[in-house]
Amino acid sequence: MMFSEFLEFIQSGQDGQSSTQTQPFARPSAVIGSSLSRVDGPLKTTGSAAYASDYNFPRMVYAVPVGATIASGKIRRIDATAAEKMPGVLLVLHHGNVAPLFRNASGGRNSESRPPLEDDTVYYWGQYIALAVAETFQQAQAAAAVVRVEYDTDKFNVATSLDDSMPAVGATGGPRVLSKRGDPDSAFASAPVQVDATYVTPAETHNPMEMHATVAVWDGKKFTLYESSQGVVNHRNVMAQVLGVPKENVEIVSRFIGSGFGGKLFPWPHSALAAVAARQLNRPVKLTLSRKMMFSNVGHRPRTQQRIRLGATPEGKLVSIQQDYRNHTSLVDDVRENCGEATPFLYSVANLHVSSALVKRNVGTPTPMRGPGAVPGLFALESAMDELAIKLKKDPVELRLAHDTLIDEEKNKPFSSRHLKECLQVGATNFGWSRRTPEVGSMRNGDLILGWGVAVASWGAGRGVAEATVNLRSDGTARVSSATQDPGTGTYTIVAQIVSDKTGIPTDKIQVVLGDSSLVPGPTSGGSTATATIIPAVADAANAAIQILLTTAVRAKGSPFLQKDPASLTMTAGCVHAKGQSPETGVPFQDVLRMGNLASANGDGKSAGLGSDTKARDYSTHSFGAQFVEVEWDPGIAKLRVSRVVSVIDGGRILNKKTATNQIAGAVVMGIGMGLLEQTTYDPRNGHPINDNFADYLVPTSADSPQIDVHFLDIPDPMMGEYGARGIGEIGLAGIAPAITAAVYHATGVRVRELPVRVEDLLTSRVLV
Ligand code: MOS
């Protein structure tokens, strides 16, 4: 999905009225920016945190989907009689007998537009064509294996080259010019120095530790779905549409999530299958995806092919940037990977053009994967910038510094807070960039050849609409809740920190309740927007609860503040006291509540979306970063390793140094996967994603992980509310892959333009020790 579409999505759905004010540079307490450990950590490390598939209910049964074994065609006949006769088998659903499931037209954002088992058509290998339900998981698996299917097979296409012209598709699928200024064609044609190259990124599969799962409970009227979801509110809205019931009859519970990387942003068909089986059998149904199904049924980052043309003067001034890209999409949906997300504003340039086209393939529907668009897009643009620097004989850091801009030249608006220059400078210093010698193969460490590469990172900074409630309770604790969720990023922890900052109540006395759609509506954890979205609502709710407390303090019998002006009071360190005095002179908040005979002081808060913030409309909001990478190339045994990474991030104020560093370091490791290991391979014989397991689809392990130094500029963004925090879930991945390929070129002289870098690519290196 395009980031702009994502912003529109998160900013829609609710009235954006709010009492939240933009008050930049408030001085928070020491809890903000601290390295507080995750408040949910003990639950996770002791195994007591319940993930979706950990829920069990009396009379629960198990469902196992049957996937198509062709990539295109029609189901001629489906025969479940043998399966139905097997021990413990209760039901085999298929398109011929499933109770209707509906398309989702307006209830929210779906991953695959087509409901499961809609008809007899197969669009991709693995598509669900049946569902076996039995008393035990093993019985359901055995039944799924004997469902007999006969197909009329059609021609299909899983070709990797995206050169073919796009077949006619819906209006949204056609080639599009996404950005244009000046006269890029003639500026390029007349530029004395040119780069014209095509860069390719493969299909990649999200591989969170926790696989997707649904435990569906139907009580005769209402569905409760235990899910692994990055967006419980949207999931509820979509499921209400797909199941044909009112929203209030669906509740989504997603207390803990073993990460998602975008694969769990929007509901996938298995959720509806589990629900419909639960309703039909009137029994709870557990459906867990296998790792194998993760490769065909729950999205992927689509393959991209991007032609970049850069034109420059011999002195090194960029005069034209052109990016023409394609990405594959499925037969059932038009998903545009927004590879041009950062191109129009990253560098100062007068002439620019970005265009995009979709190419249909018989694959499951693609979906956002960590830094969708920007991450593959920056692989192309930043690789081309490195190639240009080499042609110009310029230092690649210098080339980028020379084109830094504080104005978004596409929107003609200033950036709210852009410190890309500082990222490059701090990164160069910390990495030791000044010691780099530019000649290929010129840096050694014993028998190893070192390569040093750099690239910059960018990702949109959004803020959507949300609500939160804060209760200050007479037992001396606080409770804060919102229907957002923590995909493992640290949302529980930063929410506790904000309440603690506002009230002075220690974080271990603050209960954070997330991950249930029945709470007041909170944001989807996507697009790196959840932090900036939820924080103002929590702060607003805390302020409202404190106001009730102060009003109580001036009214309650026996209060030392009786008849005082509530505006003369404040709350710090958990105590109500006169402004300007120390908290010890005051009264603990639980005593104030008792004096007023209140069980709790309850505050409701809201966040307004950036879109309805009149001040923010005048600014372009983004995060930035600089990635410095060292590779070691051992030509004797053809071994390549990323040995060192320095990542400098301009992500607004950092609320928690530990969770934030984890986000960036994790993204760096994922970037090594993107650079050196990951690709989903579709079998040309039948469209099967053939490396659908951890033996064949490689992700980095501890042994592949380099020394990683993460630095934050920690400069609050004045458009992001009083705390100035932007989300940082995705920015750390941007720029890693192109910094790796730049480093690989520096070490070996081989320019790899198609990811991942393979050892085979490097055998042509003429650099020898
Ligand atoms: Mo992210 S791809 O929005 O989970």
PDB file of C-alpha atoms and ligand atoms in Angstrom, residues 6 230 261-262 265 368-372 525-528 730, ligand 1:
ATOM      1  CA  PHE A   6      -2.114   4.244   4.730  1.00  0.00           C
ATOM      2  CA  GLN A 230      -1.732  -5.519  14.075  1.00  0.00           C
ATOM      3  CA  PHE A 261       6.158  -6.880   9.915  1.00  0.00           C
ATOM      4  CA  GLY A 262       2.987  -5.775   8.093  1.00  0.00           C
ATOM      5  CA  LEU A 265      -1.956  -5.345   9.394  1.00  0.00           C
ATOM      6  CA  PRO A 368       2.871  -4.108   3.135  1.00  0.00           C
ATOM      7  CA  MET A 369       6.112  -5.462   4.563  1.00  0.00           C
ATOM      8  CA  ARG A 370       8.235  -3.311   6.865  1.00  0.00           C
ATOM      9  CA  GLY A 371       8.823  -0.031   5.029  1.00  0.00           C
ATOM     10  CA  PRO A 372       6.652  -0.975   2.041  1.00  0.00           C
ATOM     11  CA  SER A 525       0.125  -0.742  14.450  1.00  0.00           C
ATOM     12  CA  GLY A 526       1.263   0.139  10.974  1.00  0.00           C
ATOM     13  CA  GLY A 527       3.178   2.633   8.909  1.00  0.00           C
ATOM     14  CA  SER A 528       5.218   3.522  12.016  1.00  0.00           C
ATOM     15  CA  GLU A 730      10.308   0.765   9.746  1.00  0.00           C
TER      16      GLU A 730
HETATM   17 MO1  MOS B   1       4.181  -2.021   8.793  1.00  0.00          MO
HETATM   18  S1  MOS B   1       4.534  -2.787   6.904  1.00  0.00           S
HETATM   19  O1  MOS B   1       2.996  -0.864   8.395  1.00  0.00           O
HETATM   20  O2  MOS B   1       3.609  -3.287   9.765  1.00  0.00           O
END
